[in-house]
Structures are given as structure tokens and as C-alpha cells.
mmCIF file of C-alpha atoms in Angstrom:
data_model
loop_
_atom_site.group_PDB
_atom_site.id
_atom_site.type_symbol
_atom_site.label_atom_id
_atom_site.label_comp_id
_atom_site.label_asym_id
_atom_site.label_seq_id
_atom_site.Cartn_x
_atom_site.Cartn_y
_atom_site.Cartn_z
ATOM 1 C CA GLN E 1 -34.464 -23.146 -15.092
ATOM 2 C CA THR E 2 -37.920 -22.891 -13.593
ATOM 3 C CA THR E 3 -38.889 -24.059 -10.116
ATOM 4 C CA SER E 4 -42.367 -23.944 -8.604
ATOM 5 C CA ASN E 5 -43.628 -23.866 -5.034
ATOM 6 C CA TYR E 6 -47.395 -24.170 -4.506
ATOM 7 C CA THR E 7 -49.093 -22.718 -1.435
ATOM 8 C CA GLY E 8 -52.796 -23.370 -1.717
ATOM 9 C CA THR E 9 -53.747 -22.336 -5.206
ATOM 10 C CA THR E 10 -50.979 -19.722 -5.643
ATOM 11 C CA ALA E 11 -47.915 -20.647 -7.689
ATOM 12 C CA VAL E 12 -44.615 -18.999 -6.790
ATOM 13 C CA ILE E 13 -42.414 -19.277 -9.848
ATOM 14 C CA THR E 14 -38.772 -18.282 -10.231
ATOM 15 C CA ASN E 15 -37.333 -17.882 -13.718
ATOM 16 C CA ASN E 16 -33.595 -17.492 -14.361
ATOM 17 C CA TYR E 17 -32.861 -15.995 -17.747
ATOM 18 C CA THR E 18 -29.570 -14.866 -19.287
ATOM 19 C CA TYR E 19 -29.711 -11.951 -21.699
ATOM 20 C CA THR E 20 -27.153 -11.842 -24.497
ATOM 21 C CA GLY E 21 -26.026 -9.142 -26.893
ATOM 22 C CA LEU E 22 -26.212 -6.344 -24.317
ATOM 23 C CA ILE E 23 -23.956 -3.310 -24.595
ATOM 24 C CA GLY E 24 -21.514 -2.579 -21.783
ATOM 25 C CA ASP E 25 -21.920 0.448 -19.525
ATOM 26 C CA THR E 26 -25.559 0.872 -20.605
ATOM 27 C CA LYS E 27 -28.714 1.164 -18.473
ATOM 28 C CA TYR E 28 -31.496 -1.343 -19.270
ATOM 29 C CA TRP E 29 -35.074 -1.507 -18.017
ATOM 30 C CA LEU E 30 -36.873 -4.778 -17.295
ATOM 31 C CA ARG E 31 -40.643 -4.900 -16.783
ATOM 32 C CA VAL E 32 -42.415 -8.170 -15.916
ATOM 33 C CA LYS E 33 -45.935 -8.810 -17.262
ATOM 34 C CA VAL E 34 -47.940 -11.748 -15.873
ATOM 35 C CA THR E 35 -51.117 -13.194 -17.422
ATOM 36 C CA ASP E 36 -53.083 -15.549 -15.180
ATOM 37 C CA MET E 37 -55.329 -18.425 -16.293
ATOM 38 C CA ALA E 38 -58.343 -16.121 -16.280
ATOM 39 C CA GLY E 39 -56.628 -13.813 -18.742
ATOM 40 C CA ARG E 40 -56.011 -11.038 -16.279
ATOM 41 C CA VAL E 41 -52.784 -9.124 -16.895
ATOM 42 C CA THR E 42 -50.589 -7.677 -14.148
ATOM 43 C CA THR E 43 -47.628 -5.480 -15.038
ATOM 44 C CA GLY E 44 -44.847 -4.964 -12.510
ATOM 45 C CA GLY E 45 -42.773 -1.870 -11.972
ATOM 46 C CA ALA E 46 -39.652 -1.321 -14.024
ATOM 47 C CA ILE E 47 -36.373 -2.735 -12.723
ATOM 48 C CA THR E 48 -33.220 -0.942 -13.907
ATOM 49 C CA GLN E 49 -29.676 -2.230 -14.122
ATOM 50 C CA THR E 50 -26.549 -0.775 -15.720
ATOM 51 C CA THR E 51 -24.350 -3.358 -17.400
ATOM 52 C CA LYS E 52 -20.629 -3.441 -16.767
ATOM 53 C CA ALA E 53 -18.277 -2.916 -19.676
ATOM 54 C CA ALA E 54 -16.691 -6.149 -20.867
ATOM 55 C CA GLY E 55 -13.326 -4.828 -22.041
ATOM 56 C CA ILE E 56 -10.778 -6.672 -24.152
ATOM 57 C CA SER E 57 -8.691 -9.762 -23.492
ATOM 58 C CA TYR E 58 -5.244 -9.257 -21.946
ATOM 59 C CA ASP E 59 -3.584 -10.742 -25.042
ATOM 60 C CA LYS E 60 -4.952 -7.847 -27.106
ATOM 61 C CA LEU E 61 -2.955 -5.350 -25.064
ATOM 62 C CA GLU E 62 0.403 -4.349 -26.520
ATOM 63 C CA VAL E 63 3.501 -2.726 -25.068
ATOM 64 C CA GLY E 64 3.106 1.021 -25.436
ATOM 65 C CA ASP E 65 -0.714 1.085 -25.408
ATOM 66 C CA TYR E 66 -2.144 4.042 -23.513
ATOM 67 C CA ILE E 67 -4.419 3.339 -20.519
ATOM 68 C CA ALA E 68 -6.677 5.964 -18.903
ATOM 69 C CA TYR E 69 -5.414 5.185 -15.407
ATOM 70 C CA SER E 70 -5.846 7.622 -12.524
ATOM 71 C CA PRO E 71 -4.301 7.283 -9.057
ATOM 72 C CA ALA E 72 -6.752 7.437 -6.155
ATOM 73 C CA GLY E 73 -5.846 8.485 -2.641
ATOM 74 C CA GLU E 74 -5.651 11.482 -0.366
ATOM 75 C CA ALA E 75 -1.864 11.800 -0.290
ATOM 76 C CA SER E 76 -0.503 14.528 -2.538
ATOM 77 C CA SER E 77 3.084 14.409 -1.283
ATOM 78 C CA TYR E 78 5.615 12.126 0.381
ATOM 79 C CA SER E 79 8.372 13.165 2.778
ATOM 80 C CA THR E 80 11.778 11.527 3.112
ATOM 81 C CA THR E 81 11.429 11.838 6.879
ATOM 82 C CA GLN E 82 9.779 8.575 7.902
ATOM 83 C CA ASP E 83 9.330 6.920 11.305
ATOM 84 C CA GLY E 84 11.070 9.814 12.996
ATOM 85 C CA ALA E 85 14.238 9.893 10.870
ATOM 86 C CA GLU E 86 15.398 11.419 7.592
ATOM 87 C CA ARG E 87 16.103 8.495 5.250
ATOM 88 C CA SER E 88 17.694 9.903 2.086
ATOM 89 C CA GLY E 89 20.899 11.308 3.566
ATOM 90 C CA GLY E 90 20.236 14.527 1.669
ATOM 91 C CA GLY E 91 18.069 16.356 4.217
ATOM 92 C CA THR E 92 14.274 16.318 4.391
ATOM 93 C CA GLN E 93 12.760 16.400 0.907
ATOM 94 C CA THR E 94 9.171 16.290 -0.354
ATOM 95 C CA ILE E 95 8.037 14.441 -3.467
ATOM 96 C CA SER E 96 4.713 15.638 -4.917
ATOM 97 C CA LYS E 97 2.140 13.727 -6.938
ATOM 98 C CA ASN E 98 2.061 14.577 -10.642
ATOM 99 C CA THR E 99 -1.593 14.515 -11.705
ATOM 100 C CA SER E 100 -0.936 15.148 -15.410
ATOM 101 C CA LEU E 101 0.942 11.914 -16.172
ATOM 102 C CA LYS E 102 -0.185 9.628 -18.972
ATOM 103 C CA TRP E 103 0.227 5.871 -18.583
ATOM 104 C CA ARG E 104 1.414 3.213 -21.031
ATOM 105 C CA VAL E 105 1.643 -0.571 -20.955
ATOM 106 C CA LEU E 106 5.140 -1.738 -20.025
ATOM 107 C CA SER E 107 4.333 -5.456 -19.799
ATOM 108 C CA VAL E 108 1.292 -7.721 -19.591
ATOM 109 C CA SER E 109 0.528 -11.302 -18.591
ATOM 110 C CA SER E 110 -2.658 -13.273 -18.001
ATOM 111 C CA SER E 111 -2.798 -12.050 -14.395
ATOM 112 C CA LYS E 112 -1.141 -8.632 -14.348
ATOM 113 C CA VAL E 113 -0.592 -5.537 -16.453
ATOM 114 C CA THR E 114 2.231 -3.151 -15.577
ATOM 115 C CA LEU E 115 1.987 0.505 -16.561
ATOM 116 C CA ILE E 116 4.746 3.112 -16.659
ATOM 117 C CA SER E 117 4.424 6.884 -16.746
ATOM 118 C CA GLU E 118 4.896 8.102 -20.300
ATOM 119 C CA THR E 119 7.124 10.991 -19.265
ATOM 120 C CA ILE E 120 9.344 11.667 -16.270
ATOM 121 C CA PRO E 121 7.807 13.552 -13.304
ATOM 122 C CA THR E 122 9.451 16.842 -12.447
ATOM 123 C CA ASP E 123 10.007 16.132 -8.742
ATOM 124 C CA TYR E 124 13.576 15.087 -8.000
ATOM 125 C CA LEU E 125 15.090 13.166 -5.098
ATOM 126 C CA ALA E 126 18.661 13.464 -3.826
ATOM 127 C CA LEU E 127 20.157 10.248 -2.443
ATOM 128 C CA LYS E 128 23.342 10.913 -0.515
ATOM 129 C CA ARG E 129 26.051 8.897 1.185
ATOM 130 C CA VAL E 130 25.369 5.895 3.406
ATOM 131 C CA GLU E 131 21.721 6.608 4.228
ATOM 132 C CA GLY E 132 20.939 7.092 0.548
ATOM 133 C CA TYR E 133 22.233 3.584 -0.088
ATOM 134 C CA ASN E 134 20.620 2.131 3.030
ATOM 135 C CA ASN E 135 17.148 3.383 2.133
ATOM 136 C CA GLY E 136 17.067 4.482 -1.507
ATOM 137 C CA VAL E 137 15.093 1.477 -2.755
ATOM 138 C CA LYS E 138 12.420 1.733 -0.064
ATOM 139 C CA LEU E 139 12.123 5.513 -0.389
ATOM 140 C CA LEU E 140 11.547 5.277 -4.125
ATOM 141 C CA ASN E 141 9.022 2.444 -3.863
ATOM 142 C CA ASP E 142 7.139 3.896 -0.897
ATOM 143 C CA ALA E 143 6.842 7.320 -2.519
ATOM 144 C CA CYS E 144 5.329 5.835 -5.672
ATOM 145 C CA LYS E 145 3.022 3.519 -3.695
ATOM 146 C CA THR E 146 1.767 6.411 -1.576
ATOM 147 C CA LEU E 147 1.205 8.805 -4.472
ATOM 148 C CA TYR E 148 0.126 6.658 -7.414
ATOM 149 C CA SER E 149 -1.817 3.581 -6.196
ATOM 150 C CA ASN E 150 -5.553 2.982 -6.675
ATOM 151 C CA SER E 151 -6.948 0.332 -4.312
ATOM 152 C CA ASN E 152 -10.328 0.302 -6.088
ATOM 153 C CA LEU E 153 -8.584 -1.075 -9.175
ATOM 154 C CA GLY E 154 -6.196 -3.419 -7.384
ATOM 155 C CA ALA E 155 -3.404 -1.111 -8.581
ATOM 156 C CA THR E 156 -0.180 -0.675 -6.596
ATOM 157 C CA GLY E 157 2.381 2.000 -7.344
ATOM 158 C CA ARG E 158 6.120 1.424 -7.065
ATOM 159 C CA SER E 159 9.299 2.816 -8.572
ATOM 160 C CA VAL E 160 10.704 1.593 -11.850
ATOM 161 C CA ASN E 161 13.711 -0.653 -11.208
ATOM 162 C CA VAL E 162 16.577 -2.034 -13.258
ATOM 163 C CA GLU E 163 14.764 -5.318 -13.976
ATOM 164 C CA ASP E 164 11.940 -3.345 -15.617
ATOM 165 C CA ILE E 165 14.294 -1.540 -17.975
ATOM 166 C CA ASN E 166 16.359 -4.643 -18.693
ATOM 167 C CA GLY E 167 13.120 -6.463 -19.501
ATOM 168 C CA ILE E 168 11.875 -3.902 -22.005
ATOM 169 C CA MET E 169 15.346 -3.652 -23.563
ATOM 170 C CA GLY E 170 15.851 -7.424 -23.756
ATOM 171 C CA VAL E 171 19.018 -7.213 -21.636
ATOM 172 C CA ARG E 172 20.289 -10.029 -19.431
ATOM 173 C CA PRO E 173 23.137 -8.885 -17.155
ATOM 174 C CA SER E 174 26.367 -10.785 -17.760
ATOM 175 C CA THR E 175 30.042 -10.251 -18.450
ATOM 176 C CA THR E 176 28.928 -8.838 -21.796
ATOM 177 C CA LEU E 177 28.001 -5.662 -19.926
ATOM 178 C CA HIS E 178 31.103 -5.669 -17.713
ATOM 179 C CA TYR E 179 33.942 -8.160 -17.631
ATOM 180 C CA ASN E 180 33.846 -8.285 -13.825
ATOM 181 C CA TYR E 181 30.127 -8.959 -13.564
ATOM 182 C CA GLY E 182 29.394 -11.721 -11.040
ATOM 183 C CA LYS E 183 32.910 -11.828 -9.581
ATOM 184 C CA VAL E 184 33.382 -11.578 -5.827
ATOM 185 C CA PHE E 185 35.941 -9.059 -4.542
ATOM 186 C CA ALA E 186 37.518 -8.900 -1.096
ATOM 187 C CA SER E 187 37.562 -5.355 0.226
ATOM 188 C CA SER E 188 40.507 -3.849 2.068
ATOM 189 C CA GLY E 189 38.146 -1.294 3.560
ATOM 190 C CA LYS E 190 35.800 -2.921 6.055
ATOM 191 C CA TYR E 191 32.973 -0.385 6.497
ATOM 192 C CA TYR E 192 29.550 -1.184 5.051
ATOM 193 C CA PRO E 193 26.044 0.356 5.061
ATOM 194 C CA ASN E 194 24.020 -1.841 7.390
ATOM 195 C CA ILE E 195 21.606 -3.016 4.698
ATOM 196 C CA PHE E 196 24.535 -4.727 2.955
ATOM 197 C CA ALA E 197 24.664 -7.504 5.571
ATOM 198 C CA ASP E 198 21.157 -8.585 4.471
ATOM 199 C CA GLU E 199 21.869 -8.435 0.729
ATOM 200 C CA LYS E 200 22.426 -11.695 -1.114
ATOM 201 C CA THR E 201 25.469 -10.173 -2.838
ATOM 202 C CA GLY E 202 27.041 -9.079 0.446
ATOM 203 C CA TYR E 203 29.574 -11.166 2.381
ATOM 204 C CA VAL E 204 30.029 -9.800 5.902
ATOM 205 C CA ASN E 205 32.044 -11.546 8.605
ATOM 206 C CA ASN E 206 32.249 -14.808 6.654
ATOM 207 C CA LYS E 207 28.538 -14.992 5.866
ATOM 208 C CA TYR E 208 26.440 -14.079 2.820
ATOM 209 C CA GLY E 209 23.195 -12.205 3.315
ATOM 210 C CA THR E 210 20.021 -14.144 2.563
ATOM 211 C CA LEU E 211 17.160 -11.635 2.672
ATOM 212 C CA LEU E 212 17.424 -9.044 -0.079
ATOM 213 C CA GLY E 213 17.758 -9.046 -3.849
ATOM 214 C CA GLN E 214 18.975 -5.862 -5.492
ATOM 215 C CA SER E 215 15.470 -4.361 -5.757
ATOM 216 C CA ASP E 216 14.092 -5.600 -2.397
ATOM 217 C CA GLN E 217 13.594 -3.655 0.824
ATOM 218 C CA SER E 218 10.739 -3.748 3.320
ATOM 219 C CA ARG E 219 12.175 -1.902 6.346
ATOM 220 C CA TRP E 220 14.391 1.071 7.119
ATOM 221 C CA TYR E 221 18.118 0.754 7.780
ATOM 222 C CA SER E 222 20.565 3.253 9.216
ATOM 223 C CA GLY E 223 24.232 3.627 9.926
ATOM 224 C CA VAL E 224 27.530 1.934 9.155
ATOM 225 C CA THR E 225 29.292 -1.040 10.706
ATOM 226 C CA GLN E 226 32.945 -2.117 10.518
ATOM 227 C CA ALA E 227 33.370 -5.781 9.589
ATOM 228 C CA THR E 228 36.287 -8.101 10.247
ATOM 229 C CA THR E 229 35.954 -9.523 6.726
ATOM 230 C CA LEU E 230 34.078 -7.899 3.854
ATOM 231 C CA LYS E 231 33.444 -9.080 0.305
ATOM 232 C CA GLY E 232 30.968 -8.084 -2.363
ATOM 233 C CA LYS E 233 29.759 -9.363 -5.715
ATOM 234 C CA TYR E 234 30.273 -7.120 -8.735
ATOM 235 C CA THR E 235 26.751 -6.325 -10.005
ATOM 236 C CA ALA E 236 27.270 -2.876 -11.536
ATOM 237 C CA TYR E 237 27.152 -2.208 -15.281
ATOM 238 C CA PHE E 238 26.486 0.378 -17.978
ATOM 239 C CA TYR E 239 24.780 0.135 -21.341
ATOM 240 C CA SER E 240 23.338 2.480 -23.923
ATOM 241 C CA LEU E 241 19.623 1.924 -24.523
ATOM 242 C CA SER E 242 20.003 2.493 -28.263
ATOM 243 C CA SER E 243 22.448 -0.428 -28.427
ATOM 244 C CA TYR E 244 19.506 -2.747 -27.750
ATOM 245 C CA LYS E 245 16.468 -0.902 -29.149
ATOM 246 C CA ALA E 246 16.442 1.638 -31.972
ATOM 247 C CA THR E 247 15.559 5.187 -30.973
ATOM 248 C CA ASN E 248 12.317 5.113 -32.997
ATOM 249 C CA THR E 249 10.913 2.062 -31.193
ATOM 250 C CA VAL E 250 8.236 2.096 -28.506
ATOM 251 C CA GLU E 251 10.604 0.262 -26.131
ATOM 252 C CA HIS E 252 13.227 2.997 -26.409
ATOM 253 C CA ALA E 253 10.560 5.656 -25.913
ATOM 254 C CA LEU E 254 9.295 3.959 -22.757
ATOM 255 C CA ALA E 255 12.788 3.578 -21.304
ATOM 256 C CA THR E 256 13.764 7.192 -21.985
ATOM 257 C CA GLY E 257 10.415 8.763 -21.099
ATOM 258 C CA GLN E 258 9.629 10.141 -24.536
ATOM 259 C CA THR E 259 6.190 10.999 -25.912
ATOM 260 C CA GLY E 260 4.885 8.499 -28.459
ATOM 261 C CA ASN E 261 7.745 6.745 -30.242
ATOM 262 C CA ALA E 262 9.866 9.842 -30.625
ATOM 263 C CA GLY E 263 13.389 9.178 -31.823
ATOM 264 C CA THR E 264 15.065 11.961 -29.896
ATOM 265 C CA THR E 265 18.428 12.403 -28.263
ATOM 266 C CA SER E 266 16.916 14.420 -25.385
ATOM 267 C CA HIS E 267 16.648 12.222 -22.315
ATOM 268 C CA ALA E 268 15.467 12.797 -18.768
ATOM 269 C CA SER E 269 17.244 11.288 -15.759
ATOM 270 C CA TYR E 270 15.492 9.119 -13.187
ATOM 271 C CA TRP E 271 16.296 6.670 -10.427
ATOM 272 C CA LEU E 272 15.998 2.910 -10.672
ATOM 273 C CA ALA E 273 15.053 1.326 -7.342
ATOM 274 C CA SER E 274 17.893 -1.192 -7.455
ATOM 275 C CA ARG E 275 21.195 -1.367 -5.596
ATOM 276 C CA CYS E 276 24.445 -2.668 -7.065
ATOM 277 C CA GLY E 277 28.104 -2.888 -6.132
ATOM 278 C CA ARG E 278 31.560 -2.941 -7.639
ATOM 279 C CA ASN E 279 35.177 -2.842 -6.607
ATOM 280 C CA TYR E 280 36.928 0.512 -6.397
ATOM 281 C CA TYR E 281 39.209 1.368 -9.287
ATOM 282 C CA ASP E 282 42.367 0.220 -7.517
ATOM 283 C CA ASP E 283 40.584 -2.922 -6.232
ATOM 284 C CA THR E 284 41.085 -1.917 -2.590
ATOM 285 C CA ALA E 285 37.566 -1.029 -1.445
ATOM 286 C CA PHE E 286 34.071 -2.186 -2.352
ATOM 287 C CA VAL E 287 31.687 0.492 -3.635
ATOM 288 C CA PHE E 288 27.964 0.735 -2.850
ATOM 289 C CA CYS E 289 25.879 2.087 -5.738
ATOM 290 C CA ILE E 290 22.318 2.618 -7.011
ATOM 291 C CA PHE E 291 21.236 2.382 -10.653
ATOM 292 C CA TYR E 292 19.675 5.211 -12.642
ATOM 293 C CA VAL E 293 18.883 6.147 -16.258
ATOM 294 C CA SER E 294 20.487 9.245 -17.729
ATOM 295 C CA GLY E 295 21.624 10.377 -21.146
ATOM 296 C CA GLY E 296 19.917 7.435 -22.834
ATOM 297 C CA ALA E 297 21.810 4.818 -20.797
ATOM 298 C CA VAL E 298 21.495 2.618 -17.727
ATOM 299 C CA ARG E 299 24.172 3.741 -15.298
ATOM 300 C CA GLU E 300 25.235 3.481 -11.665
ATOM 301 C CA ASP E 301 27.144 5.679 -9.329
ATOM 302 C CA ALA E 302 28.643 5.339 -5.876
ATOM 303 C CA LEU E 303 26.884 6.689 -2.819
ATOM 304 C CA SER E 304 29.614 5.387 -0.495
ATOM 305 C CA ASN E 305 32.415 2.834 -0.297
ATOM 306 C CA ALA E 306 34.057 0.592 2.216
ATOM 307 C CA GLY E 307 37.318 2.506 2.507
ATOM 308 C CA THR E 308 38.198 6.096 3.261
ATOM 309 C CA MET E 309 35.297 7.357 1.136
ATOM 310 C CA VAL E 310 32.642 5.898 3.413
ATOM 311 C CA GLY E 311 30.375 8.843 4.020
ATOM 312 C CA ASN E 312 31.599 10.625 0.894
ATOM 313 C CA ASP E 313 29.679 13.611 -0.389
ATOM 314 C CA ASN E 314 28.312 12.178 -3.619
ATOM 315 C CA ASN E 315 24.871 13.703 -4.093
ATOM 316 C CA LEU E 316 22.885 12.374 -7.031
ATOM 317 C CA ASN E 317 19.617 14.159 -7.778
ATOM 318 C CA PHE E 318 17.228 12.435 -10.202
ATOM 319 C CA ALA E 319 13.498 12.095 -10.837
ATOM 320 C CA VAL E 320 11.218 9.540 -9.184
ATOM 321 C CA ARG E 321 9.415 7.607 -11.933
ATOM 322 C CA PRO E 322 6.348 5.521 -11.031
ATOM 323 C CA ILE E 323 5.172 2.153 -12.264
ATOM 324 C CA ILE E 324 1.741 0.641 -11.599
ATOM 325 C CA ASP E 325 1.129 -3.102 -11.144
ATOM 326 C CA ILE E 326 -2.562 -3.941 -11.714
ATOM 327 C CA ASP E 327 -4.308 -7.210 -10.866
ATOM 328 C CA LEU E 328 -6.277 -8.094 -14.012
ATOM 329 C CA SER E 329 -8.833 -10.063 -12.016
ATOM 330 C CA ARG E 330 -9.935 -6.737 -10.523
ATOM 331 C CA VAL E 331 -10.398 -4.625 -13.646
ATOM 332 C CA SER E 332 -11.866 -4.464 -17.119
ATOM 333 C CA ILE E 333 -9.685 -2.691 -19.680
ATOM 334 C CA GLY E 334 -10.570 -1.451 -23.143
ATOM 335 C CA ALA E 335 -14.369 -1.284 -23.208
ATOM 336 C CA THR E 336 -13.817 2.100 -24.787
ATOM 337 C CA GLY E 337 -10.839 3.715 -26.455
ATOM 338 C CA ARG E 338 -8.239 2.506 -28.939
ATOM 339 C CA GLY E 339 -5.109 2.466 -26.781
ATOM 340 C CA THR E 340 -3.765 5.659 -28.348
ATOM 341 C CA ASP E 341 -2.564 8.929 -26.873
ATOM 342 C CA THR E 342 -5.825 10.686 -27.763
ATOM 343 C CA ALA E 343 -8.112 7.681 -27.150
ATOM 344 C CA PRO E 344 -6.601 5.602 -24.315
ATOM 345 C CA TYR E 345 -8.197 2.336 -23.284
ATOM 346 C CA SER E 346 -10.639 2.731 -20.426
ATOM 347 C CA ILE E 347 -10.053 0.942 -17.131
ATOM 348 C CA ILE E 348 -12.804 0.257 -14.577
ATOM 349 C CA ALA E 349 -13.256 -1.982 -11.547
ATOM 350 C CA LYS E 350 -15.127 -5.229 -12.113
#
């Protein structure tokens, strides 16, 4: 479009022009030359502009593609002592950022891509007894958010959870995984970690919780309470990853933390930021558990239970594995690279 504004005999002209066929991430020079009606030529100074890389469409990304993601932030470590209290139940621990991690696509939609660390970080976290159950999910998520986010890219770190692994494995929890799944059990023991009263699977003093799903937690909890009535829904289960995806598939490699698509029987162990529960073996007391991956399987284990074992000394010590959720409206992915280990797709802010 061209618009003109005349002041005396001088024409002020604005031209809008769209250039096509330009190469992304390249500096271009524009110089304007004006010839007046008398044939006099005036040449303006050069204007420079670097184009932004266009990237590839989200539907070209595939599970397992490598992305050249880098966390950004000053924090290099995260302590389990938060808001004046130790939250893991295992004594003050420090989780350090791993700067050598590679990142792969776990899932992608039109609005979001989720990355997972290719391998398992070497920093471990012990979750112990009641406080480990009360705060395990928040500790895991907050540590990953603090250490692995990048606000410039609209990227938020969190811990991998059981829904992530079930999704990549194609697993839908049901009685196929455990015959008691979904059943509600009355507990003879009446003690519960205080977070349980807010969980949707918890039934405390004749009322179900309404606030928290198994992978939700936004505040700290502490301590134990004795209920008059206590019930819980059976949400614990076990399954071998290789029962759903062959060991030489990218899905199995992502779930086990293997390099490439290695079909190996060597597996690291890491937490899943998801709580679950089950009845005790003699059906007398409800058990409060957290999921993890170990030995090529999704598992759970008790941190405490509602009977005499409340405050037991179970001490599970596994790695903290990060996931990154990235808002695709904020980034351009794949202007360079091939999505491979040696040539990962680039990622830059729009």
C-alpha cells in the first residue's frame, strides 16, 4: 500500500513491502534510493535487520527427536528445606542442576511440546515416612522447576509423573494392572498424612477430599492426624515397561532413560511425582505410597501407613528426573538441525 501526504510541494510517501524468500537467522541490508522529478538521486544509509528463523511445524516433530534445549536461571541447586522446614522426611538434602543433559520430545500438540531428559540425573532424593508422602510431589516438581526452566522460551520444568510414563507406554490404569484397582477400603488404622484429607481418593471423617489429584500439590503439608473414620481408594499398581513397548523402541528408551533406542536391560531408578494408595496386606490398614520407575518397571512403595507403621522407617532414594513443558507460541523449533543426537533441532524465542 502507498499513502501520500502533501505539505507544500513536498510529498511524504510511505511504502509497505513484504519480502519473500529470505533465509532465517540471516542479516540483510536495505538501502533506499530516491529519484526526484528533476532526475536527482538521493541514496539513504543502509538499514540492517536479522531475520528470525522460521522453524518447522509442530506436526513434523516426532517422539524421541532431540532438541537443543538449555535451562536458563541462576539457581544451581535446590534444598529440601523450604519455608523454614525440612520437607522430605530424610534430613536436609541438596539437588544440583545437571548441565550435561540432552533433551528429547516426549509428546507434542499444536500448543505445547514436552521434553524429557534423555538420561537420568545423578542427584538422588530420599523421601521418608510421613513428610516424604506429604511433600514428595511438590519437592520433585519444585526442584525441577527451579533448576531446569527457561522463562525466555516459555519453558517450565517439572518432575516426570506417572501419567507421563503411562502416556508414552499406552497404559490406562485399571483392574488389568491390579485386581483391586479403584476399590475403596476401610482402614482399621486411623492415622493419615495431612495431605490425604485433600486428596480426591481420600475419605476422612465421612468426607472425600476435593482438591488434589495424584500428581497435584501447590502447598506444603506437615504432620499426621487421627481420624474417626478413614477410607482410601486403591490406586497402586505395577507393570513391566517391556510388556507394553519392546526394549528396542524409542518409547521404552525414553521411559528407562537409555541413550538412543538402546535395547538394554540396565535401568536407572527415578521418582515419579505421583502419590498412590493401597490396603495393607492383611486389609487392616491403608498404605500411603509414591510411584517410581526401577528395574524397567513402574512400581510403588509405602512411605507410611494408617496403622502401627505410621512413621515407619522406609527410606527410598531415587533420582529426580526433569521434564520441560514449552509453550509453542513462544518458540521456533527446527530452523537448524535434524532432530538427532548429533544434530538436535534448534530452539529459539520468537
